[in-house]
PDB file of N, CA and C in Angstrom:
ATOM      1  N   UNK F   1      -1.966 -12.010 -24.773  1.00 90.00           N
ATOM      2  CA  UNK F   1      -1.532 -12.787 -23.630  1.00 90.00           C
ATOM      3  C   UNK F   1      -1.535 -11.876 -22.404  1.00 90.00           C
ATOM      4  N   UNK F   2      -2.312 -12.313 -21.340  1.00 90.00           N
ATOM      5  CA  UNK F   2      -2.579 -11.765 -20.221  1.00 90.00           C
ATOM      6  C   UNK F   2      -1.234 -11.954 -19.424  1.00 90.00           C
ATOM      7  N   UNK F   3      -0.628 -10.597 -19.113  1.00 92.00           N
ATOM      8  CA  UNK F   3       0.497 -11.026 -17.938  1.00 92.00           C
ATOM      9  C   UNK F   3      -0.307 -10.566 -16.411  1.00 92.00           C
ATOM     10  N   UNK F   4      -0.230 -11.759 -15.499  1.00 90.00           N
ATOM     11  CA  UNK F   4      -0.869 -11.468 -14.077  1.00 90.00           C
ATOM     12  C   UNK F   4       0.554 -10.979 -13.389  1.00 90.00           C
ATOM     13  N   UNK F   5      -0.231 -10.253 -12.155  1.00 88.00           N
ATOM     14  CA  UNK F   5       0.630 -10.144 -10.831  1.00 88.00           C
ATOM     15  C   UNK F   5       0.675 -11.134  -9.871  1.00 88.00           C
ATOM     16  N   UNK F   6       1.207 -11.190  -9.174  1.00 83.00           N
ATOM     17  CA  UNK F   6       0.828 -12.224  -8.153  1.00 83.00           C
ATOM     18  C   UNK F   6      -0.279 -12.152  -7.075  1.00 83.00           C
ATOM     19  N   UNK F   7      -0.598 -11.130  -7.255  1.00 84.00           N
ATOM     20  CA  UNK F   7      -2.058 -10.767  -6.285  1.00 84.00           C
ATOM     21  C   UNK F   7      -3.605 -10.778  -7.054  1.00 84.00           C
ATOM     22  N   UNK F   8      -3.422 -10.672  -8.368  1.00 85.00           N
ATOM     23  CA  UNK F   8      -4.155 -10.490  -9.964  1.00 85.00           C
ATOM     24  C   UNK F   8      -4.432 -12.132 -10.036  1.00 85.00           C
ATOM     25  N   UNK F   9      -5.797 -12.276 -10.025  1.00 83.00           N
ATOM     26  CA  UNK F   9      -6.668 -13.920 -10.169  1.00 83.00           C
ATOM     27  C   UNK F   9      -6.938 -13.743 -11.285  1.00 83.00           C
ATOM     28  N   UNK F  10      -8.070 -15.172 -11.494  1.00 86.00           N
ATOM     29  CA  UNK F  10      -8.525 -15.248 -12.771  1.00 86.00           C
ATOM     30  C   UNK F  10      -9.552 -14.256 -13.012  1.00 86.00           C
ATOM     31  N   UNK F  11      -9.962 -13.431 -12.035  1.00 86.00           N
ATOM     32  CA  UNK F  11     -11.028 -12.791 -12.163  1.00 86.00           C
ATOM     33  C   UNK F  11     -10.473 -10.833 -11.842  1.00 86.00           C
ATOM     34  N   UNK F  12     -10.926 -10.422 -12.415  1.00 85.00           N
ATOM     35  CA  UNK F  12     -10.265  -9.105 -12.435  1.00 85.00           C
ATOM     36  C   UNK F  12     -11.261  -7.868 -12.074  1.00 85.00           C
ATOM     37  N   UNK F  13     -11.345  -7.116 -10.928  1.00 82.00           N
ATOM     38  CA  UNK F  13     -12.437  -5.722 -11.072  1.00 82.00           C
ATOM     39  C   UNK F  13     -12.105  -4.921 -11.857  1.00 82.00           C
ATOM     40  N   UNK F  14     -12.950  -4.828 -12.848  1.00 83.00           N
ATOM     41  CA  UNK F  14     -12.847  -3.225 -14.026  1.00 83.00           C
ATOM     42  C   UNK F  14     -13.997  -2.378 -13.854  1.00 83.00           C
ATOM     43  N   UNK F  15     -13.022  -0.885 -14.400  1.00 84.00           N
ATOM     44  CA  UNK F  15     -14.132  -0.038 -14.050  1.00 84.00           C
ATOM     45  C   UNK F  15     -14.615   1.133 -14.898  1.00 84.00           C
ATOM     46  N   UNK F  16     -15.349   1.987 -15.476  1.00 84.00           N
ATOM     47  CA  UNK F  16     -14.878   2.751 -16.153  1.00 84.00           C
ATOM     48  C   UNK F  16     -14.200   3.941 -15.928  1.00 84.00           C
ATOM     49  N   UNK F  17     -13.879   5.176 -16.321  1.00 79.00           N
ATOM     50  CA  UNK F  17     -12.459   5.943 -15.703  1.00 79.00           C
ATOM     51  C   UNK F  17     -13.196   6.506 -14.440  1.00 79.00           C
ATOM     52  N   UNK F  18     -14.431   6.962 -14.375  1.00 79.00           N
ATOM     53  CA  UNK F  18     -14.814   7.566 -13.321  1.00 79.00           C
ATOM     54  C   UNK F  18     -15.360   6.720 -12.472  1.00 79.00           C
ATOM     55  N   UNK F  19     -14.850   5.565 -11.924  1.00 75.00           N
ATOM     56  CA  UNK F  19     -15.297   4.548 -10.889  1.00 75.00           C
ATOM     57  C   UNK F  19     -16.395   4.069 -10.693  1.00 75.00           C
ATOM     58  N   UNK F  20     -17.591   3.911 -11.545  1.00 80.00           N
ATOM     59  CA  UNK F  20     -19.028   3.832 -11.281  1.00 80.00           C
ATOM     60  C   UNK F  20     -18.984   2.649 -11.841  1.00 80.00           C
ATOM     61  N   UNK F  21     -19.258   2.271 -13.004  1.00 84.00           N
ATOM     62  CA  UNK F  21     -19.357   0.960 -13.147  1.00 84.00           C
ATOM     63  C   UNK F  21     -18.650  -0.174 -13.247  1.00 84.00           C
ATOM     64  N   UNK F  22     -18.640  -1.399 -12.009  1.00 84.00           N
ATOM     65  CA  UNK F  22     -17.983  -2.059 -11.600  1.00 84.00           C
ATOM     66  C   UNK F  22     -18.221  -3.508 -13.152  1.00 84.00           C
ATOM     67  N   UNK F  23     -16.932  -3.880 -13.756  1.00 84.00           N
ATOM     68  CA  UNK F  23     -17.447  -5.280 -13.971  1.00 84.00           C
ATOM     69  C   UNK F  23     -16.391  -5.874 -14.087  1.00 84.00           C
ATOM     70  N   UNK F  24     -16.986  -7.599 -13.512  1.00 86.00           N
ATOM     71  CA  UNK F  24     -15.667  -8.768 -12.991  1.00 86.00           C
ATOM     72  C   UNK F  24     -15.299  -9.183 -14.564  1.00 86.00           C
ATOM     73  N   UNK F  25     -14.297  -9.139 -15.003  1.00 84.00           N
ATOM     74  CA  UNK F  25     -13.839  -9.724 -16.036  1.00 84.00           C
ATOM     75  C   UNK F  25     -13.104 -11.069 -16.125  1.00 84.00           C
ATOM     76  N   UNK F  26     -13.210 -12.464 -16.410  1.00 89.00           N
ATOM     77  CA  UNK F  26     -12.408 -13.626 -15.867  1.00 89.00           C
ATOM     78  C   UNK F  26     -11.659 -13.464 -17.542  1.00 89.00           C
ATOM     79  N   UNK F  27      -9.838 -13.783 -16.770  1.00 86.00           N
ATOM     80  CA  UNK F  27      -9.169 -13.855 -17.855  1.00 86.00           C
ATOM     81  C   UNK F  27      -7.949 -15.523 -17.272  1.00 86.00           C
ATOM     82  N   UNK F  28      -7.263 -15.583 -18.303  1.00 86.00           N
ATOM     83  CA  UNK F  28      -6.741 -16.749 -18.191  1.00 86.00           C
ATOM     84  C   UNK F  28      -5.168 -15.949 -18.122  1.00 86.00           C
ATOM     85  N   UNK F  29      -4.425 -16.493 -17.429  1.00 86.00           N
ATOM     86  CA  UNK F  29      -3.016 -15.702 -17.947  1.00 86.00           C
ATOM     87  C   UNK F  29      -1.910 -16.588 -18.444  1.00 86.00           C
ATOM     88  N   UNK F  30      -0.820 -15.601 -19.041  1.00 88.00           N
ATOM     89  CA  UNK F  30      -0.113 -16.514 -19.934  1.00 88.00           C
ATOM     90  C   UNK F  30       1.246 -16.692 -18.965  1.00 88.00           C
ATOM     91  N   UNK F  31       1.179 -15.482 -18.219  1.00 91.00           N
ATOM     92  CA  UNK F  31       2.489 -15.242 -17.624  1.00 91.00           C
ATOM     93  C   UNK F  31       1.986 -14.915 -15.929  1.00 91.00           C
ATOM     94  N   UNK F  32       2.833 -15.544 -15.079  1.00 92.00           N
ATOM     95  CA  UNK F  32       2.336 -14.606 -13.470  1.00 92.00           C
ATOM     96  C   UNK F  32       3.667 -14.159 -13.061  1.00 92.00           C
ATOM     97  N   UNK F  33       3.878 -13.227 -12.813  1.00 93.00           N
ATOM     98  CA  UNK F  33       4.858 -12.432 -12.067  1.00 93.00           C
ATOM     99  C   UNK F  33       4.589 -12.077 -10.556  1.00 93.00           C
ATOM    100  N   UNK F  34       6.010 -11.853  -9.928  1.00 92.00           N
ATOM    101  CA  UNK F  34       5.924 -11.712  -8.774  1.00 92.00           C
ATOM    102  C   UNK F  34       6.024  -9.757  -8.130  1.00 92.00           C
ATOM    103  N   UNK F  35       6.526  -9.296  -9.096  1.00 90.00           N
ATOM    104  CA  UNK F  35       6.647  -7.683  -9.228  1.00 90.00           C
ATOM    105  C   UNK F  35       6.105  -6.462 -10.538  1.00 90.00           C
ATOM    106  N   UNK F  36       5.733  -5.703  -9.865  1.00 88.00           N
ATOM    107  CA  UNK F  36       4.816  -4.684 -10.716  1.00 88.00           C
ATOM    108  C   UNK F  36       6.341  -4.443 -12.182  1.00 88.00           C
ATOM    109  N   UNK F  37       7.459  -4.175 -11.630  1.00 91.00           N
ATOM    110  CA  UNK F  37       8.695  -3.944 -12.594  1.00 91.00           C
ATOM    111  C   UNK F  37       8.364  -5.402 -13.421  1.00 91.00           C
ATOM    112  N   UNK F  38       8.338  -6.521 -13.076  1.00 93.00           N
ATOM    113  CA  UNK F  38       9.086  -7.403 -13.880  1.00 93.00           C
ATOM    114  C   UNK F  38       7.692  -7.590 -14.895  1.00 93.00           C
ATOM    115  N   UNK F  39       6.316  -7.348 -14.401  1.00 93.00           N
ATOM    116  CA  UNK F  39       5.275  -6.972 -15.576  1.00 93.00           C
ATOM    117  C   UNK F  39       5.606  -6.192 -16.578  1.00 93.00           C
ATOM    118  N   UNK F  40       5.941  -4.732 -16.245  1.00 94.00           N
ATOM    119  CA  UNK F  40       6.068  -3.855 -16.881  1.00 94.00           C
ATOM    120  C   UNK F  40       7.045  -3.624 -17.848  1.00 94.00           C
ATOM    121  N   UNK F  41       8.252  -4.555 -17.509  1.00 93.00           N
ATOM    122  CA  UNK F  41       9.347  -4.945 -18.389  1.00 93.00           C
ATOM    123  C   UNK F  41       8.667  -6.169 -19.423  1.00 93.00           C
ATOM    124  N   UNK F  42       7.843  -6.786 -19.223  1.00 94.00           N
ATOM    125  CA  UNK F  42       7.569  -7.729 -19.950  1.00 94.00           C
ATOM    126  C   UNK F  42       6.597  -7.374 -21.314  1.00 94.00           C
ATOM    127  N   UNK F  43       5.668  -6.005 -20.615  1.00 94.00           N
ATOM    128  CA  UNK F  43       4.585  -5.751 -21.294  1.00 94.00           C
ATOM    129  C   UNK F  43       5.708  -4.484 -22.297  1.00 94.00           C
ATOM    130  N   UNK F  44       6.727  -3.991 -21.525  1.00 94.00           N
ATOM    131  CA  UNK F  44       7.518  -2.695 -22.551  1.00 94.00           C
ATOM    132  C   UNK F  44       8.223  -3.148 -23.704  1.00 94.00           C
ATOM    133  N   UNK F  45       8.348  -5.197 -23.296  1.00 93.00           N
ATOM    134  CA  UNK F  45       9.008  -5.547 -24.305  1.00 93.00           C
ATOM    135  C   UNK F  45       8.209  -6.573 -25.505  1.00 93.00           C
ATOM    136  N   UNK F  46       6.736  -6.097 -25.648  1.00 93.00           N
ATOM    137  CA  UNK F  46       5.512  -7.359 -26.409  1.00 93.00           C
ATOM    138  C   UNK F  46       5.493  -8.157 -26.295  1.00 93.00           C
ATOM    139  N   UNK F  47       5.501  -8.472 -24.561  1.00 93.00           N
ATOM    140  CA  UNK F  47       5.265  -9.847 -24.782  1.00 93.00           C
ATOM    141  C   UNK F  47       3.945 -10.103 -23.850  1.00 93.00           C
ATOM    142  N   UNK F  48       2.808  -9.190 -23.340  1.00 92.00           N
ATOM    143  CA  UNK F  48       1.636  -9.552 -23.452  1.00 92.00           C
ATOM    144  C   UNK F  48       0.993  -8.316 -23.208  1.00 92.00           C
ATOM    145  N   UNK F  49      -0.246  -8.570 -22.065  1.00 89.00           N
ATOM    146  CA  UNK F  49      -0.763  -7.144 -21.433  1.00 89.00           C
ATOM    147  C   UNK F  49      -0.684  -7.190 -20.167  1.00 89.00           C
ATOM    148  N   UNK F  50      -0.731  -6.021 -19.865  1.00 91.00           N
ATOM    149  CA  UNK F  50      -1.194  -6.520 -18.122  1.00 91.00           C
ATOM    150  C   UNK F  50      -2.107  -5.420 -17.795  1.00 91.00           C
ATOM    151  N   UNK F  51      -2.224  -5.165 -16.396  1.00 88.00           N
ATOM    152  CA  UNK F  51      -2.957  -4.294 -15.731  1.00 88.00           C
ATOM    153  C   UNK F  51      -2.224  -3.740 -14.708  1.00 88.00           C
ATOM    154  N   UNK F  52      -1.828  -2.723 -14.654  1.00 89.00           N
ATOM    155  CA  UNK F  52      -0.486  -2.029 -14.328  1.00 89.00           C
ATOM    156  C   UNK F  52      -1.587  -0.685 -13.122  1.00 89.00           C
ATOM    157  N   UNK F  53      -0.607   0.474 -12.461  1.00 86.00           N
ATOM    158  CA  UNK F  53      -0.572   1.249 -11.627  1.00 86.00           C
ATOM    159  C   UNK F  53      -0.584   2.368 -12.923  1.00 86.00           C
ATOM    160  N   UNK F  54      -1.185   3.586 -12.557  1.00 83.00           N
ATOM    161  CA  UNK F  54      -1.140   4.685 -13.553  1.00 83.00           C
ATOM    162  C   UNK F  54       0.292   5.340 -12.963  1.00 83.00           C
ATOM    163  N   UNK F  55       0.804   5.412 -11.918  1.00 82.00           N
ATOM    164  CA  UNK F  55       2.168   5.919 -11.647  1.00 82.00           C
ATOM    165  C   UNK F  55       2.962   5.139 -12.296  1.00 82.00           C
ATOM    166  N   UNK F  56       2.831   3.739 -12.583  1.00 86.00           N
ATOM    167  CA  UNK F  56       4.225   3.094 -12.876  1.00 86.00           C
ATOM    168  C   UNK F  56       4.222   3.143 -14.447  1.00 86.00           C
ATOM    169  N   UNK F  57       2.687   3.211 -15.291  1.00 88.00           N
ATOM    170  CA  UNK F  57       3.092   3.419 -16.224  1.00 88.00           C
ATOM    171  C   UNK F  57       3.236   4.678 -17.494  1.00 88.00           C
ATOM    172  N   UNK F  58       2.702   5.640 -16.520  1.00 88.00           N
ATOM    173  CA  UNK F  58       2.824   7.157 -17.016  1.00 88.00           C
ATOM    174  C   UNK F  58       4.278   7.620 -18.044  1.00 88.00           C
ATOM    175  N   UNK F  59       5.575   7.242 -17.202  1.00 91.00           N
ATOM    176  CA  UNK F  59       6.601   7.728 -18.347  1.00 91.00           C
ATOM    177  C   UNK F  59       6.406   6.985 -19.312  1.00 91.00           C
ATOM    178  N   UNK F  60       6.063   5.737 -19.622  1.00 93.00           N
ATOM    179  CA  UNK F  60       6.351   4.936 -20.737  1.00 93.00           C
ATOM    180  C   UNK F  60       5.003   5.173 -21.776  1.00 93.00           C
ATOM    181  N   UNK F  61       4.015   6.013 -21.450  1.00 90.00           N
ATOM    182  CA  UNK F  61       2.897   6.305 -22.014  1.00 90.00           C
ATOM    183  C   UNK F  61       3.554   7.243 -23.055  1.00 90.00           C
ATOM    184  N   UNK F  62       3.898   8.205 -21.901  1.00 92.00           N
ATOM    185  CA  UNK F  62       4.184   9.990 -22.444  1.00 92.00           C
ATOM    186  C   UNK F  62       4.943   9.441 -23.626  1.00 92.00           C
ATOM    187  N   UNK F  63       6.099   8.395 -23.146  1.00 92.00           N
ATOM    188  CA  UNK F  63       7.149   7.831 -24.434  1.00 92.00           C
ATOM    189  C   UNK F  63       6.763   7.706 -25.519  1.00 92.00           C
ATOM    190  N   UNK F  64       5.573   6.789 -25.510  1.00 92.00           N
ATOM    191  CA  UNK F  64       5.183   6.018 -26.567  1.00 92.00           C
ATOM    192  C   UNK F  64       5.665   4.501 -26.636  1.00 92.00           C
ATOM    193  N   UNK F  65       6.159   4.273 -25.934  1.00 92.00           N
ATOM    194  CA  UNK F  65       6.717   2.747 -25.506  1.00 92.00           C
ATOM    195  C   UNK F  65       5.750   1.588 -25.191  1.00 92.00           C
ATOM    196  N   UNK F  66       4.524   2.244 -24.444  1.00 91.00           N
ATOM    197  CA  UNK F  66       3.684   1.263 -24.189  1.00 91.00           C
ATOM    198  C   UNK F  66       2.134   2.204 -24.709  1.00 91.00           C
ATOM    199  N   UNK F  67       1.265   1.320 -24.741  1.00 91.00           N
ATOM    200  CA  UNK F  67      -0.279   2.299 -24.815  1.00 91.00           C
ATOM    201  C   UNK F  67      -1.485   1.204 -24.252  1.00 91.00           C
ATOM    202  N   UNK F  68      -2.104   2.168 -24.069  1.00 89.00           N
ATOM    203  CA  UNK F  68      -3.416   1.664 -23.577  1.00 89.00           C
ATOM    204  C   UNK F  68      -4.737   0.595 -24.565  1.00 89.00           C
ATOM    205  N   UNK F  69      -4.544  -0.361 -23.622  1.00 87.00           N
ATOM    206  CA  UNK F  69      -5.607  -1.367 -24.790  1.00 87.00           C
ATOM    207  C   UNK F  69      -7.315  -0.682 -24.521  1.00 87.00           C
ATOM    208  N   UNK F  70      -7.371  -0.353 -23.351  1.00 83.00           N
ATOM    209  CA  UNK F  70      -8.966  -0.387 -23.077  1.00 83.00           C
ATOM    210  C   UNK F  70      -8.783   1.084 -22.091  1.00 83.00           C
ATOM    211  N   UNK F  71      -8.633   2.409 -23.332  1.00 81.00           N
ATOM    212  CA  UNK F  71      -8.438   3.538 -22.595  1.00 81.00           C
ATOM    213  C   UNK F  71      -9.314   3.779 -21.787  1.00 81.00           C
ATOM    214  N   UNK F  72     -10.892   3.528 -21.593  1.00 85.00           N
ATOM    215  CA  UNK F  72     -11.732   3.856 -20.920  1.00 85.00           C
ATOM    216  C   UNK F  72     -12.150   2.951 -20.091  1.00 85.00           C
ATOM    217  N   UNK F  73     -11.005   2.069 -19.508  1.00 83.00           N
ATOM    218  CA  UNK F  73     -11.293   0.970 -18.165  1.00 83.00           C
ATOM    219  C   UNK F  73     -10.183   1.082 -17.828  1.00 83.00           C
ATOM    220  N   UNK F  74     -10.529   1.375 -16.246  1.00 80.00           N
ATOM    221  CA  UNK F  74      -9.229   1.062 -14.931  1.00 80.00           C
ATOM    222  C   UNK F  74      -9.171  -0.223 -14.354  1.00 80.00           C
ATOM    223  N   UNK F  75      -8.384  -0.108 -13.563  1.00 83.00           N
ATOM    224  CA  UNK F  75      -8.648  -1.362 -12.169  1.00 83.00           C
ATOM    225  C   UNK F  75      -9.345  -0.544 -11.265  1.00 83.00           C
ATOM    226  N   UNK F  76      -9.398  -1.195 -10.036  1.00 76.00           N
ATOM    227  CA  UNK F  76      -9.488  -0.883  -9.184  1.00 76.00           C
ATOM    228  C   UNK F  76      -8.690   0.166  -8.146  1.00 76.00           C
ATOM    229  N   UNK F  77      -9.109   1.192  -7.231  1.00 73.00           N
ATOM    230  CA  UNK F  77      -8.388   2.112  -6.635  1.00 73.00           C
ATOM    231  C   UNK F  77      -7.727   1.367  -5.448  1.00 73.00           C
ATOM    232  N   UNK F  78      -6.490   1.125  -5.300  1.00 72.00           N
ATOM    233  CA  UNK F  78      -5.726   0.808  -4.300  1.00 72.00           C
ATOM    234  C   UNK F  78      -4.920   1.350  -2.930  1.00 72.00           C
ATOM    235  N   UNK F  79      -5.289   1.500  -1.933  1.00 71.00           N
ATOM    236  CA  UNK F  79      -4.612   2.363  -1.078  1.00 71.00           C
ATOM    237  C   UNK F  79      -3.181   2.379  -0.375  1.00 71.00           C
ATOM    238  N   UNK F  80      -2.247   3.177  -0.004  1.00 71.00           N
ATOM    239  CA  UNK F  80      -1.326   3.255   0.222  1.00 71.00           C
ATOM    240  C   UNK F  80      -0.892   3.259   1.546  1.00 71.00           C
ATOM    241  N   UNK F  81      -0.501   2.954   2.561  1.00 75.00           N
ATOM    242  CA  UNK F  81      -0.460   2.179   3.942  1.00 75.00           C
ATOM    243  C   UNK F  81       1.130   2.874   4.044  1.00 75.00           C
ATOM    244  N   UNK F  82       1.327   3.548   4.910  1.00 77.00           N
ATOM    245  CA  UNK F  82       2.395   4.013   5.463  1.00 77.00           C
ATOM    246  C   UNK F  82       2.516   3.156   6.951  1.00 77.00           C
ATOM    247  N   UNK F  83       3.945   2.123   6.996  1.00 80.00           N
ATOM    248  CA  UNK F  83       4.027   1.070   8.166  1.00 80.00           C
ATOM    249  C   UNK F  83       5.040   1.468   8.687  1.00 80.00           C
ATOM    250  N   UNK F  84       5.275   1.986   9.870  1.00 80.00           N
ATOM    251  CA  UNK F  84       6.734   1.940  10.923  1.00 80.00           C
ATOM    252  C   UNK F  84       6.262   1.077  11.963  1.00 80.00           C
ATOM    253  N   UNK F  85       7.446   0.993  12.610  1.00 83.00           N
ATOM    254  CA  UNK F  85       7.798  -0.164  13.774  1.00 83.00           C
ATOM    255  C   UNK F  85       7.531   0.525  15.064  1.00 83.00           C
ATOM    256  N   UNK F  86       7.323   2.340  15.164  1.00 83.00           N
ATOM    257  CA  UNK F  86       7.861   2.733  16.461  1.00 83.00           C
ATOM    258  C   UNK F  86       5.841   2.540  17.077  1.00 83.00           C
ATOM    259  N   UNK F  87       6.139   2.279  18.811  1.00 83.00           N
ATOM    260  CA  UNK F  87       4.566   2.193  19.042  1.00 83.00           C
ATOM    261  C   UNK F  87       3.920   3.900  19.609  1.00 83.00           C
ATOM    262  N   UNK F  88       5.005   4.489  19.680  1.00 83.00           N
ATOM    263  CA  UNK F  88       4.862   5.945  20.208  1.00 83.00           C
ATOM    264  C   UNK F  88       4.802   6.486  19.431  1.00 83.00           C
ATOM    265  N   UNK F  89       5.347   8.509  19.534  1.00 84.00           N
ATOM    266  CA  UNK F  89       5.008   9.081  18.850  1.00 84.00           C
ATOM    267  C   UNK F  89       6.633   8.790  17.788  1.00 84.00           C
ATOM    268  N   UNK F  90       6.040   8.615  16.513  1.00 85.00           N
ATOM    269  CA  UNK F  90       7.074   8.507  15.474  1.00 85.00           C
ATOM    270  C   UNK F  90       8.160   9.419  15.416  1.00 85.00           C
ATOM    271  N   UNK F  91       9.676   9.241  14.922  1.00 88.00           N
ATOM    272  CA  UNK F  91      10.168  10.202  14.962  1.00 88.00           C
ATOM    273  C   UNK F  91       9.807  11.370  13.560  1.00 88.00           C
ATOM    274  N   UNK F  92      10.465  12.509  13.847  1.00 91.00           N
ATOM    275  CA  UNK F  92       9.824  13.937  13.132  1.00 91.00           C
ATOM    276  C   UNK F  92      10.338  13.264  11.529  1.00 91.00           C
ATOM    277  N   UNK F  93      11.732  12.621  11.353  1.00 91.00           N
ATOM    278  CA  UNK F  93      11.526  12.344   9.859  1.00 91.00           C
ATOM    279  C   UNK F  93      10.877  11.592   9.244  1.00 91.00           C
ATOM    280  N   UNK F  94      10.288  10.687   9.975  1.00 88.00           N
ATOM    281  CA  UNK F  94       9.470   9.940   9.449  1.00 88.00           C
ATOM    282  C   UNK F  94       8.035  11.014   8.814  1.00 88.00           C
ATOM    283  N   UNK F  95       7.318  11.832   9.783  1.00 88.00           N
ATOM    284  CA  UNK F  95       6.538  12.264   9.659  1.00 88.00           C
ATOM    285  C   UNK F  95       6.935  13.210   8.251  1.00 88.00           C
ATOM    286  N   UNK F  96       8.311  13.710   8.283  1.00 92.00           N
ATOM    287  CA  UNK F  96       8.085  14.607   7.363  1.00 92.00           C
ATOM    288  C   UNK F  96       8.434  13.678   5.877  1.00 92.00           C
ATOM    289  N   UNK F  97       9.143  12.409   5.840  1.00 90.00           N
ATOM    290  CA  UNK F  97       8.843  11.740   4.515  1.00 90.00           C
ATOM    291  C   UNK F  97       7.314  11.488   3.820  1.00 90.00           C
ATOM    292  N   UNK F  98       6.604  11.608   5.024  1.00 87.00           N
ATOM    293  CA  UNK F  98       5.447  10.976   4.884  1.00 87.00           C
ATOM    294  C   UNK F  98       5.013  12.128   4.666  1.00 87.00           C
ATOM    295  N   UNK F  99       5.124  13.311   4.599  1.00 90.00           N
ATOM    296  CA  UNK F  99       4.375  14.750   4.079  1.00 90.00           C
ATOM    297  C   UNK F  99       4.850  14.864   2.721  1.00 90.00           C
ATOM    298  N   UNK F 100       6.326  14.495   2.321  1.00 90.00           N
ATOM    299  CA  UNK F 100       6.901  14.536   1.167  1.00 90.00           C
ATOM    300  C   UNK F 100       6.117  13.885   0.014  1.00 90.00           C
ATOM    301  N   UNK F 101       5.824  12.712   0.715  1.00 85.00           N
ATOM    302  CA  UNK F 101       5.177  11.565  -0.399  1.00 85.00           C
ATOM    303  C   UNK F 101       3.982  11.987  -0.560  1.00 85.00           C
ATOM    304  N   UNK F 102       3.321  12.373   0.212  1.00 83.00           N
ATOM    305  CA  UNK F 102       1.805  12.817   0.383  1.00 83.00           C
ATOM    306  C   UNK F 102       1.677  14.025  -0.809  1.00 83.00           C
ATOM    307  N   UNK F 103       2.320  14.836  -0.870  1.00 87.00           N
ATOM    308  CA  UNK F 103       2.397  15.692  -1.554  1.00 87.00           C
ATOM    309  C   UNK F 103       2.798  15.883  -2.693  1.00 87.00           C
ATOM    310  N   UNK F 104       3.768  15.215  -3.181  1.00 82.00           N
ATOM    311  CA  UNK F 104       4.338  14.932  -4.326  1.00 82.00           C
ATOM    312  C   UNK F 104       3.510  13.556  -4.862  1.00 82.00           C
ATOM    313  N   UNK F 105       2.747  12.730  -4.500  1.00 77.00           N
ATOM    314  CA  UNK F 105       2.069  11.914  -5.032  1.00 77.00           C
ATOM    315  C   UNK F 105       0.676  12.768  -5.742  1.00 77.00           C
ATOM    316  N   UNK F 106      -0.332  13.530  -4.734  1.00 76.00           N
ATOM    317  CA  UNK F 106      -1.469  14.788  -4.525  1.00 76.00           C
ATOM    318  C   UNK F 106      -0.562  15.498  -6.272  1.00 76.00           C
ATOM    319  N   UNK F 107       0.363  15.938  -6.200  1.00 75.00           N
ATOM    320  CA  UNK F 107       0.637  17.060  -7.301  1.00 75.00           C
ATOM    321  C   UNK F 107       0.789  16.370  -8.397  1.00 75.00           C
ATOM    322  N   UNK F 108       1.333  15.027  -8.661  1.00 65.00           N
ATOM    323  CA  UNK F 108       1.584  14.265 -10.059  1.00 65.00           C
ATOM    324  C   UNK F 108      -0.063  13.872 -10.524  1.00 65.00           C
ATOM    325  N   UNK F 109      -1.406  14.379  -9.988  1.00 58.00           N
ATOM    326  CA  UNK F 109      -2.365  14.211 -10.860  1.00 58.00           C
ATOM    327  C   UNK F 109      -2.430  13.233 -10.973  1.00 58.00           C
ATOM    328  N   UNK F 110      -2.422  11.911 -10.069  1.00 52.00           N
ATOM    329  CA  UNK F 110      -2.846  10.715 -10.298  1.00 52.00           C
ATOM    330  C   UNK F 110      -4.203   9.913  -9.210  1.00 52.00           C
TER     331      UNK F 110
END
């Protein structure tokens, strides 16, 4: 049983681990969720699959709690959008959260 996201159609981009070959997979789902957690709680507890973030599901790998159905297919690479409100120059903590994350995302090897 396919658990979707709410952004996740009937049609899905897969890829293999090194991004080259693209293919659309159409699946039917059993479940749609509105949050990456409330998937991941669903899939930690058997009640289908999904297609998850490699950050969100890394501890539960290492665990053994969850595993990989199709080790040698990803999704798609998704980018990360840093949004403030200010139209000038941002203030300095902002900039430096945004070095924090940058960096500590870069070092976890994902």
């Amino acid at each position: 049983k396919f658990i979707a996201t709410a952004w996740q159609h009937d049609e899905l981009q897969l890829f293999d681990n090194a991004l080259n070959n693209k293919h659309l997979v159409k699946v039917t789902h059993s479940t749609k969720v509105n949050t990456l957690v409330t998937a991941l709680e669903l899939v930690v507890n058997d009640m289908g699959i999904a297609l998850l973030p490699e950050f969100l599901v890394q501890p539960h790998l290492a665990e053994g709690s969850i595993e990989r159905v199709i080790p040698d297919t990803r999704g798609r690479a998704w980018h990360f959008y840093f949004l403030h409100k200010y139209q000038g120059e941002k203030p300095i903590h902002l900039t430096r959260f945004y070095e924090l994350f940058r960096y500590y995302f870069a070092k976890s090897n994902i």
